[in-house]
């Protein structure tokens, strides 16, 4: 299926590793020009050095800095020549017993996982409306935002908020031909899950909770990003796509 992403301008946050890196690669493979955003310059430059039909442009940004985040949309439009798609993937997930959690940590999680998503979405939507061509926003949330998980109260709350933000913006911006959707990944074998994947007993315990009896590869996440970024999904908005091997379905 030709997704017709050649020459499209895309922002992917949290692009230096994991699901963000997989999304940036897949979009560039489809011919899109990607502003790959993260805090780690070395990893971004490695990614930009790979060869794709599209081009990856590295950009260092601290998602806790609202001024930096707000500037991304105009920066991408200028550097790429246009802005069509935003993938809000950057996020943090510090684990802690909530009885002992420092509320400063809670605030930081909300800043990165919710406020930064809102700030960049607003800035991108303004570019979309001004261009008159519409656009796509894809928010990477989590099954933790659907079920809630012990020791991840801040993360679960932030992802639940991001899901509702997705739905509200989809309803508000549909008249501008802006589609806003979310993807809720479950257990993926990324760097963030190194403790699980690197410990056979922990891994076995984790996969027993998943009907598919395995963790997913980041490459299984990227095709859905590309579909939602394409014109094939122009009537899809306000949806939350769960990719978790059936884990939430059994609840």
PDB file of C-alpha atoms in Angstrom:
ATOM      1  CA  UNK A   1       0.000   0.000   0.000  1.00  0.00           C
ATOM      2  CA  UNK A   2       1.384   3.381  -1.014  1.00  0.00           C
ATOM      3  CA  UNK A   3       0.924   5.710   1.952  1.00  0.00           C
ATOM      4  CA  UNK A   4       1.993   8.751  -0.075  1.00  0.00           C
ATOM      5  CA  UNK A   5       4.265  10.183   2.607  1.00  0.00           C
ATOM      6  CA  UNK A   6       6.972  11.327   0.198  1.00  0.00           C
ATOM      7  CA  UNK A   7       8.116  14.835   1.080  1.00  0.00           C
ATOM      8  CA  UNK A   8       5.828  15.168   4.095  1.00  0.00           C
ATOM      9  CA  UNK A   9       7.221  17.176   6.984  1.00  0.00           C
ATOM     10  CA  UNK A  10       7.175  15.315  10.297  1.00  0.00           C
ATOM     11  CA  UNK A  11       8.202  15.944  13.891  1.00  0.00           C
ATOM     12  CA  UNK A  12       8.956  12.902  16.067  1.00  0.00           C
ATOM     13  CA  UNK A  13       9.791  13.607  19.703  1.00  0.00           C
ATOM     14  CA  UNK A  14      11.733  11.146  21.815  1.00  0.00           C
ATOM     15  CA  UNK A  15      13.312   9.949  18.577  1.00  0.00           C
ATOM     16  CA  UNK A  16      16.727   8.938  19.883  1.00  0.00           C
ATOM     17  CA  UNK A  17      15.691   5.442  21.013  1.00  0.00           C
ATOM     18  CA  UNK A  18      12.900   2.920  21.399  1.00  0.00           C
ATOM     19  CA  UNK A  19       9.523   3.489  19.800  1.00  0.00           C
ATOM     20  CA  UNK A  20      10.362   7.035  18.730  1.00  0.00           C
ATOM     21  CA  UNK A  21      13.440   5.881  16.850  1.00  0.00           C
ATOM     22  CA  UNK A  22      11.406   3.119  15.168  1.00  0.00           C
ATOM     23  CA  UNK A  23       8.737   5.646  14.142  1.00  0.00           C
ATOM     24  CA  UNK A  24      11.279   8.117  12.746  1.00  0.00           C
ATOM     25  CA  UNK A  25      12.974   5.379  10.735  1.00  0.00           C
ATOM     26  CA  UNK A  26       9.697   4.039   9.335  1.00  0.00           C
ATOM     27  CA  UNK A  27       8.434   7.481   8.319  1.00  0.00           C
ATOM     28  CA  UNK A  28      11.743   8.310   6.629  1.00  0.00           C
ATOM     29  CA  UNK A  29      11.626   4.923   4.894  1.00  0.00           C
ATOM     30  CA  UNK A  30       8.231   5.984   3.491  1.00  0.00           C
ATOM     31  CA  UNK A  31       9.877   9.125   2.096  1.00  0.00           C
ATOM     32  CA  UNK A  32       8.956  11.657   4.780  1.00  0.00           C
ATOM     33  CA  UNK A  33      11.407  14.302   5.989  1.00  0.00           C
ATOM     34  CA  UNK A  34      11.657  13.969   9.755  1.00  0.00           C
ATOM     35  CA  UNK A  35      12.746  16.407  12.432  1.00  0.00           C
ATOM     36  CA  UNK A  36      13.986  13.891  15.006  1.00  0.00           C
ATOM     37  CA  UNK A  37      13.797  15.479  18.440  1.00  0.00           C
ATOM     38  CA  UNK A  38      15.401  14.305  21.694  1.00  0.00           C
ATOM     39  CA  UNK A  39      17.830  15.373  24.394  1.00  0.00           C
ATOM     40  CA  UNK A  40      20.653  13.054  23.289  1.00  0.00           C
ATOM     41  CA  UNK A  41      22.520  14.612  20.366  1.00  0.00           C
ATOM     42  CA  UNK A  42      24.870  11.681  19.716  1.00  0.00           C
ATOM     43  CA  UNK A  43      22.035   9.191  19.254  1.00  0.00           C
ATOM     44  CA  UNK A  44      20.161  11.599  16.995  1.00  0.00           C
ATOM     45  CA  UNK A  45      23.219  12.089  14.793  1.00  0.00           C
ATOM     46  CA  UNK A  46      23.647   8.336  14.479  1.00  0.00           C
ATOM     47  CA  UNK A  47      20.034   8.085  13.353  1.00  0.00           C
ATOM     48  CA  UNK A  48      20.445  10.965  10.901  1.00  0.00           C
ATOM     49  CA  UNK A  49      23.455   9.180   9.408  1.00  0.00           C
ATOM     50  CA  UNK A  50      21.336   6.251   8.253  1.00  0.00           C
ATOM     51  CA  UNK A  51      20.153   6.246   4.640  1.00  0.00           C
ATOM     52  CA  UNK A  52      16.441   6.448   3.815  1.00  0.00           C
ATOM     53  CA  UNK A  53      14.329   7.699   0.898  1.00  0.00           C
ATOM     54  CA  UNK A  54      13.409  10.606   3.182  1.00  0.00           C
ATOM     55  CA  UNK A  55      15.810  12.567   5.349  1.00  0.00           C
ATOM     56  CA  UNK A  56      16.187  12.727   9.121  1.00  0.00           C
ATOM     57  CA  UNK A  57      17.173  16.063  10.653  1.00  0.00           C
ATOM     58  CA  UNK A  58      18.413  15.848  14.274  1.00  0.00           C
ATOM     59  CA  UNK A  59      17.314  18.483  16.756  1.00  0.00           C
ATOM     60  CA  UNK A  60      18.096  18.654  20.461  1.00  0.00           C
ATOM     61  CA  UNK A  61      15.230  19.828  22.672  1.00  0.00           C
ATOM     62  CA  UNK A  62      14.369  19.613  26.353  1.00  0.00           C
ATOM     63  CA  UNK A  63      10.680  18.699  26.530  1.00  0.00           C
ATOM     64  CA  UNK A  64      10.498  20.291  29.989  1.00  0.00           C
ATOM     65  CA  UNK A  65      11.160  23.700  28.442  1.00  0.00           C
ATOM     66  CA  UNK A  66       7.873  24.997  27.023  1.00  0.00           C
ATOM     67  CA  UNK A  67       9.565  27.700  24.957  1.00  0.00           C
ATOM     68  CA  UNK A  68      11.728  25.111  23.226  1.00  0.00           C
ATOM     69  CA  UNK A  69       8.765  22.814  22.660  1.00  0.00           C
ATOM     70  CA  UNK A  70       6.548  25.595  21.320  1.00  0.00           C
ATOM     71  CA  UNK A  71       9.247  26.612  18.842  1.00  0.00           C
ATOM     72  CA  UNK A  72       9.447  23.140  17.286  1.00  0.00           C
ATOM     73  CA  UNK A  73       6.517  23.554  14.905  1.00  0.00           C
ATOM     74  CA  UNK A  74       7.767  26.722  13.195  1.00  0.00           C
ATOM     75  CA  UNK A  75      11.323  25.386  13.232  1.00  0.00           C
ATOM     76  CA  UNK A  76      10.242  22.177  11.499  1.00  0.00           C
ATOM     77  CA  UNK A  77       8.135  24.036   8.937  1.00  0.00           C
ATOM     78  CA  UNK A  78      11.129  26.204   8.089  1.00  0.00           C
ATOM     79  CA  UNK A  79      13.733  23.441   8.000  1.00  0.00           C
ATOM     80  CA  UNK A  80      11.602  20.855   6.222  1.00  0.00           C
ATOM     81  CA  UNK A  81       9.710  23.296   4.006  1.00  0.00           C
ATOM     82  CA  UNK A  82       6.377  22.172   5.439  1.00  0.00           C
ATOM     83  CA  UNK A  83       4.807  20.518   8.481  1.00  0.00           C
ATOM     84  CA  UNK A  84       2.175  17.831   8.076  1.00  0.00           C
ATOM     85  CA  UNK A  85       2.546  15.362  10.942  1.00  0.00           C
ATOM     86  CA  UNK A  86       3.530  15.373  14.612  1.00  0.00           C
ATOM     87  CA  UNK A  87       4.318  12.252  16.624  1.00  0.00           C
ATOM     88  CA  UNK A  88       4.280  13.135  20.324  1.00  0.00           C
ATOM     89  CA  UNK A  89       6.330  10.248  21.653  1.00  0.00           C
ATOM     90  CA  UNK A  90       8.688  11.704  24.284  1.00  0.00           C
ATOM     91  CA  UNK A  91       7.869  10.617  27.803  1.00  0.00           C
ATOM     92  CA  UNK A  92       9.279   9.680  31.183  1.00  0.00           C
ATOM     93  CA  UNK A  93       8.139   6.953  33.574  1.00  0.00           C
ATOM     94  CA  UNK A  94       9.873   7.060  36.959  1.00  0.00           C
ATOM     95  CA  UNK A  95       8.718   4.189  39.153  1.00  0.00           C
ATOM     96  CA  UNK A  96       8.036   4.867  42.831  1.00  0.00           C
ATOM     97  CA  UNK A  97       5.706   3.978  45.647  1.00  0.00           C
ATOM     98  CA  UNK A  98       3.323   6.924  45.577  1.00  0.00           C
ATOM     99  CA  UNK A  99       3.365   7.211  49.374  1.00  0.00           C
ATOM    100  CA  UNK A 100       7.010   8.245  49.123  1.00  0.00           C
ATOM    101  CA  UNK A 101       7.004  10.044  45.755  1.00  0.00           C
ATOM    102  CA  UNK A 102       8.429  13.552  45.664  1.00  0.00           C
ATOM    103  CA  UNK A 103       5.695  15.714  44.144  1.00  0.00           C
ATOM    104  CA  UNK A 104       8.375  17.509  42.172  1.00  0.00           C
ATOM    105  CA  UNK A 105       8.818  14.242  40.256  1.00  0.00           C
ATOM    106  CA  UNK A 106       5.059  14.060  39.732  1.00  0.00           C
ATOM    107  CA  UNK A 107       5.116  17.593  38.296  1.00  0.00           C
ATOM    108  CA  UNK A 108       7.972  16.709  35.944  1.00  0.00           C
ATOM    109  CA  UNK A 109       6.100  13.691  34.608  1.00  0.00           C
ATOM    110  CA  UNK A 110       3.047  15.842  33.917  1.00  0.00           C
ATOM    111  CA  UNK A 111       5.203  18.498  32.255  1.00  0.00           C
ATOM    112  CA  UNK A 112       6.848  16.071  29.832  1.00  0.00           C
ATOM    113  CA  UNK A 113       3.988  13.633  29.241  1.00  0.00           C
ATOM    114  CA  UNK A 114       1.028  16.028  29.145  1.00  0.00           C
ATOM    115  CA  UNK A 115       2.016  19.703  28.972  1.00  0.00           C
ATOM    116  CA  UNK A 116       4.646  19.188  26.260  1.00  0.00           C
ATOM    117  CA  UNK A 117       2.123  17.223  24.200  1.00  0.00           C
ATOM    118  CA  UNK A 118      -0.405  20.042  24.561  1.00  0.00           C
ATOM    119  CA  UNK A 119       2.115  22.788  23.787  1.00  0.00           C
ATOM    120  CA  UNK A 120       3.491  21.105  20.663  1.00  0.00           C
ATOM    121  CA  UNK A 121       0.031  20.064  19.456  1.00  0.00           C
ATOM    122  CA  UNK A 122      -1.216  23.642  19.763  1.00  0.00           C
ATOM    123  CA  UNK A 123       1.818  25.067  17.965  1.00  0.00           C
ATOM    124  CA  UNK A 124       1.555  22.476  15.182  1.00  0.00           C
ATOM    125  CA  UNK A 125      -2.198  22.981  14.772  1.00  0.00           C
ATOM    126  CA  UNK A 126      -1.633  26.702  14.288  1.00  0.00           C
ATOM    127  CA  UNK A 127       0.770  25.881  11.455  1.00  0.00           C
ATOM    128  CA  UNK A 128      -1.728  23.418   9.979  1.00  0.00           C
ATOM    129  CA  UNK A 129      -4.568  25.960  10.084  1.00  0.00           C
ATOM    130  CA  UNK A 130      -2.436  28.707   8.596  1.00  0.00           C
ATOM    131  CA  UNK A 131      -1.283  26.448   5.767  1.00  0.00           C
ATOM    132  CA  UNK A 132      -4.865  25.388   5.066  1.00  0.00           C
ATOM    133  CA  UNK A 133      -3.765  21.817   4.346  1.00  0.00           C
ATOM    134  CA  UNK A 134      -4.721  20.164   7.631  1.00  0.00           C
ATOM    135  CA  UNK A 135      -2.458  17.762   9.480  1.00  0.00           C
ATOM    136  CA  UNK A 136      -2.064  14.712  11.677  1.00  0.00           C
ATOM    137  CA  UNK A 137      -1.144  14.463  15.349  1.00  0.00           C
ATOM    138  CA  UNK A 138      -0.283  11.063  16.811  1.00  0.00           C
ATOM    139  CA  UNK A 139       0.112  10.851  20.582  1.00  0.00           C
ATOM    140  CA  UNK A 140       1.983   7.884  21.994  1.00  0.00           C
ATOM    141  CA  UNK A 141       0.255   7.036  25.260  1.00  0.00           C
ATOM    142  CA  UNK A 142       0.325   3.684  27.102  1.00  0.00           C
ATOM    143  CA  UNK A 143      -1.816   0.850  28.361  1.00  0.00           C
ATOM    144  CA  UNK A 144      -0.903   2.267  31.777  1.00  0.00           C
ATOM    145  CA  UNK A 145      -3.202   5.167  30.948  1.00  0.00           C
ATOM    146  CA  UNK A 146      -6.051   2.715  30.442  1.00  0.00           C
ATOM    147  CA  UNK A 147      -5.552   0.273  33.318  1.00  0.00           C
ATOM    148  CA  UNK A 148      -3.284   2.069  35.779  1.00  0.00           C
ATOM    149  CA  UNK A 149      -0.242   0.354  37.262  1.00  0.00           C
ATOM    150  CA  UNK A 150       1.167   0.154  40.772  1.00  0.00           C
ATOM    151  CA  UNK A 151       4.374   2.205  41.291  1.00  0.00           C
ATOM    152  CA  UNK A 152       3.553   4.122  38.103  1.00  0.00           C
ATOM    153  CA  UNK A 153       0.841   6.439  39.446  1.00  0.00           C
ATOM    154  CA  UNK A 154       2.267   9.611  37.909  1.00  0.00           C
ATOM    155  CA  UNK A 155       2.908   7.932  34.577  1.00  0.00           C
ATOM    156  CA  UNK A 156      -0.527   6.292  34.498  1.00  0.00           C
ATOM    157  CA  UNK A 157      -2.223   9.592  35.359  1.00  0.00           C
ATOM    158  CA  UNK A 158      -0.254  11.436  32.685  1.00  0.00           C
ATOM    159  CA  UNK A 159      -1.071   8.926  29.967  1.00  0.00           C
ATOM    160  CA  UNK A 160      -4.735   8.897  30.953  1.00  0.00           C
ATOM    161  CA  UNK A 161      -4.712  12.684  30.621  1.00  0.00           C
ATOM    162  CA  UNK A 162      -3.015  12.440  27.225  1.00  0.00           C
ATOM    163  CA  UNK A 163      -5.732  10.053  26.034  1.00  0.00           C
ATOM    164  CA  UNK A 164      -8.473  12.517  26.978  1.00  0.00           C
ATOM    165  CA  UNK A 165      -6.494  15.380  25.437  1.00  0.00           C
ATOM    166  CA  UNK A 166      -6.335  13.362  22.223  1.00  0.00           C
ATOM    167  CA  UNK A 167     -10.101  12.917  22.140  1.00  0.00           C
ATOM    168  CA  UNK A 168     -10.862  16.549  22.997  1.00  0.00           C
ATOM    169  CA  UNK A 169      -8.515  17.926  20.329  1.00  0.00           C
ATOM    170  CA  UNK A 170      -9.869  15.481  17.761  1.00  0.00           C
ATOM    171  CA  UNK A 171     -13.380  16.794  18.372  1.00  0.00           C
ATOM    172  CA  UNK A 172     -12.294  20.438  18.352  1.00  0.00           C
ATOM    173  CA  UNK A 173      -9.991  20.387  15.333  1.00  0.00           C
ATOM    174  CA  UNK A 174     -11.816  18.068  12.938  1.00  0.00           C
ATOM    175  CA  UNK A 175     -13.294  21.092  11.143  1.00  0.00           C
ATOM    176  CA  UNK A 176      -9.738  22.178  10.307  1.00  0.00           C
ATOM    177  CA  UNK A 177      -8.984  18.774   8.735  1.00  0.00           C
ATOM    178  CA  UNK A 178      -6.667  17.921  11.630  1.00  0.00           C
ATOM    179  CA  UNK A 179      -6.821  14.309  12.791  1.00  0.00           C
ATOM    180  CA  UNK A 180      -5.648  13.526  16.323  1.00  0.00           C
ATOM    181  CA  UNK A 181      -5.177   9.922  17.394  1.00  0.00           C
ATOM    182  CA  UNK A 182      -3.323   7.970  20.063  1.00  0.00           C
ATOM    183  CA  UNK A 183      -1.408   4.710  20.180  1.00  0.00           C
ATOM    184  CA  UNK A 184      -1.225   2.833  23.485  1.00  0.00           C
ATOM    185  CA  UNK A 185       1.685   0.381  23.455  1.00  0.00           C
ATOM    186  CA  UNK A 186       1.948  -2.435  25.942  1.00  0.00           C
ATOM    187  CA  UNK A 187       5.132  -4.425  26.533  1.00  0.00           C
ATOM    188  CA  UNK A 188       7.749  -3.593  23.909  1.00  0.00           C
ATOM    189  CA  UNK A 189      11.359  -4.744  24.034  1.00  0.00           C
ATOM    190  CA  UNK A 190      12.989  -1.307  24.108  1.00  0.00           C
ATOM    191  CA  UNK A 191      15.947   0.104  26.018  1.00  0.00           C
ATOM    192  CA  UNK A 192      13.529   1.241  28.733  1.00  0.00           C
ATOM    193  CA  UNK A 193      12.663  -2.424  29.362  1.00  0.00           C
ATOM    194  CA  UNK A 194      16.274  -3.634  29.588  1.00  0.00           C
ATOM    195  CA  UNK A 195      15.811  -4.795  33.176  1.00  0.00           C
ATOM    196  CA  UNK A 196      12.933  -7.034  32.095  1.00  0.00           C
ATOM    197  CA  UNK A 197      14.454  -8.367  28.873  1.00  0.00           C
ATOM    198  CA  UNK A 198      17.836  -8.919  30.518  1.00  0.00           C
ATOM    199  CA  UNK A 199      16.497 -11.060  33.387  1.00  0.00           C
ATOM    200  CA  UNK A 200      15.016 -14.417  32.292  1.00  0.00           C
ATOM    201  CA  UNK A 201      12.917 -14.890  35.437  1.00  0.00           C
ATOM    202  CA  UNK A 202      11.527 -11.343  35.302  1.00  0.00           C
ATOM    203  CA  UNK A 203      10.865 -11.690  31.576  1.00  0.00           C
ATOM    204  CA  UNK A 204       9.049 -14.998  32.044  1.00  0.00           C
ATOM    205  CA  UNK A 205       6.845 -13.467  34.740  1.00  0.00           C
ATOM    206  CA  UNK A 206       6.094 -10.473  32.505  1.00  0.00           C
ATOM    207  CA  UNK A 207       5.141 -12.436  29.392  1.00  0.00           C
ATOM    208  CA  UNK A 208       2.824 -14.714  31.395  1.00  0.00           C
ATOM    209  CA  UNK A 209       0.558 -11.668  31.723  1.00  0.00           C
ATOM    210  CA  UNK A 210       0.426 -11.219  27.938  1.00  0.00           C
ATOM    211  CA  UNK A 211      -1.894 -13.512  25.951  1.00  0.00           C
ATOM    212  CA  UNK A 212       0.567 -13.422  23.031  1.00  0.00           C
ATOM    213  CA  UNK A 213       3.215 -14.719  25.474  1.00  0.00           C
ATOM    214  CA  UNK A 214       5.921 -12.369  24.246  1.00  0.00           C
ATOM    215  CA  UNK A 215       7.030  -8.770  24.200  1.00  0.00           C
ATOM    216  CA  UNK A 216       6.757  -6.859  20.951  1.00  0.00           C
ATOM    217  CA  UNK A 217       9.534  -5.528  18.740  1.00  0.00           C
ATOM    218  CA  UNK A 218       9.560  -1.739  18.129  1.00  0.00           C
ATOM    219  CA  UNK A 219       9.172  -2.505  14.431  1.00  0.00           C
ATOM    220  CA  UNK A 220       5.643  -3.720  15.154  1.00  0.00           C
ATOM    221  CA  UNK A 221       4.715  -0.246  16.394  1.00  0.00           C
ATOM    222  CA  UNK A 222       5.951   1.774  13.419  1.00  0.00           C
ATOM    223  CA  UNK A 223       3.514   0.626  10.685  1.00  0.00           C
ATOM    224  CA  UNK A 224       0.528   1.954  12.643  1.00  0.00           C
ATOM    225  CA  UNK A 225       2.265   5.317  13.010  1.00  0.00           C
ATOM    226  CA  UNK A 226       2.760   5.446   9.244  1.00  0.00           C
ATOM    227  CA  UNK A 227      -0.871   4.557   8.578  1.00  0.00           C
ATOM    228  CA  UNK A 228      -2.211   7.214  10.949  1.00  0.00           C
ATOM    229  CA  UNK A 229       0.198   9.740   9.408  1.00  0.00           C
ATOM    230  CA  UNK A 230      -1.154   9.061   5.936  1.00  0.00           C
ATOM    231  CA  UNK A 231      -4.168  10.276   3.981  1.00  0.00           C
ATOM    232  CA  UNK A 232      -5.557   6.734   4.240  1.00  0.00           C
ATOM    233  CA  UNK A 233      -6.584   7.644   7.799  1.00  0.00           C
ATOM    234  CA  UNK A 234      -8.239  10.997   7.053  1.00  0.00           C
ATOM    235  CA  UNK A 235     -11.565   9.889   8.576  1.00  0.00           C
ATOM    236  CA  UNK A 236      -9.904   8.395  11.639  1.00  0.00           C
ATOM    237  CA  UNK A 237      -9.757  10.779  14.596  1.00  0.00           C
ATOM    238  CA  UNK A 238     -10.082  10.560  18.356  1.00  0.00           C
ATOM    239  CA  UNK A 239      -9.162   6.875  18.316  1.00  0.00           C
ATOM    240  CA  UNK A 240      -6.894   5.071  20.767  1.00  0.00           C
ATOM    241  CA  UNK A 241      -5.145   2.092  19.182  1.00  0.00           C
ATOM    242  CA  UNK A 242      -3.920  -0.502  21.678  1.00  0.00           C
ATOM    243  CA  UNK A 243      -0.909  -2.645  20.707  1.00  0.00           C
ATOM    244  CA  UNK A 244      -0.341  -5.018  23.598  1.00  0.00           C
ATOM    245  CA  UNK A 245      -0.712  -8.636  22.498  1.00  0.00           C
ATOM    246  CA  UNK A 246      -4.164  -8.834  24.077  1.00  0.00           C
ATOM    247  CA  UNK A 247      -3.133  -7.822  27.599  1.00  0.00           C
ATOM    248  CA  UNK A 248      -5.830  -5.198  28.183  1.00  0.00           C
ATOM    249  CA  UNK A 249      -8.455  -7.306  26.359  1.00  0.00           C
ATOM    250  CA  UNK A 250      -8.343  -9.987  29.066  1.00  0.00           C
ATOM    251  CA  UNK A 251      -9.057  -7.584  31.923  1.00  0.00           C
TER     252      UNK A 251
END
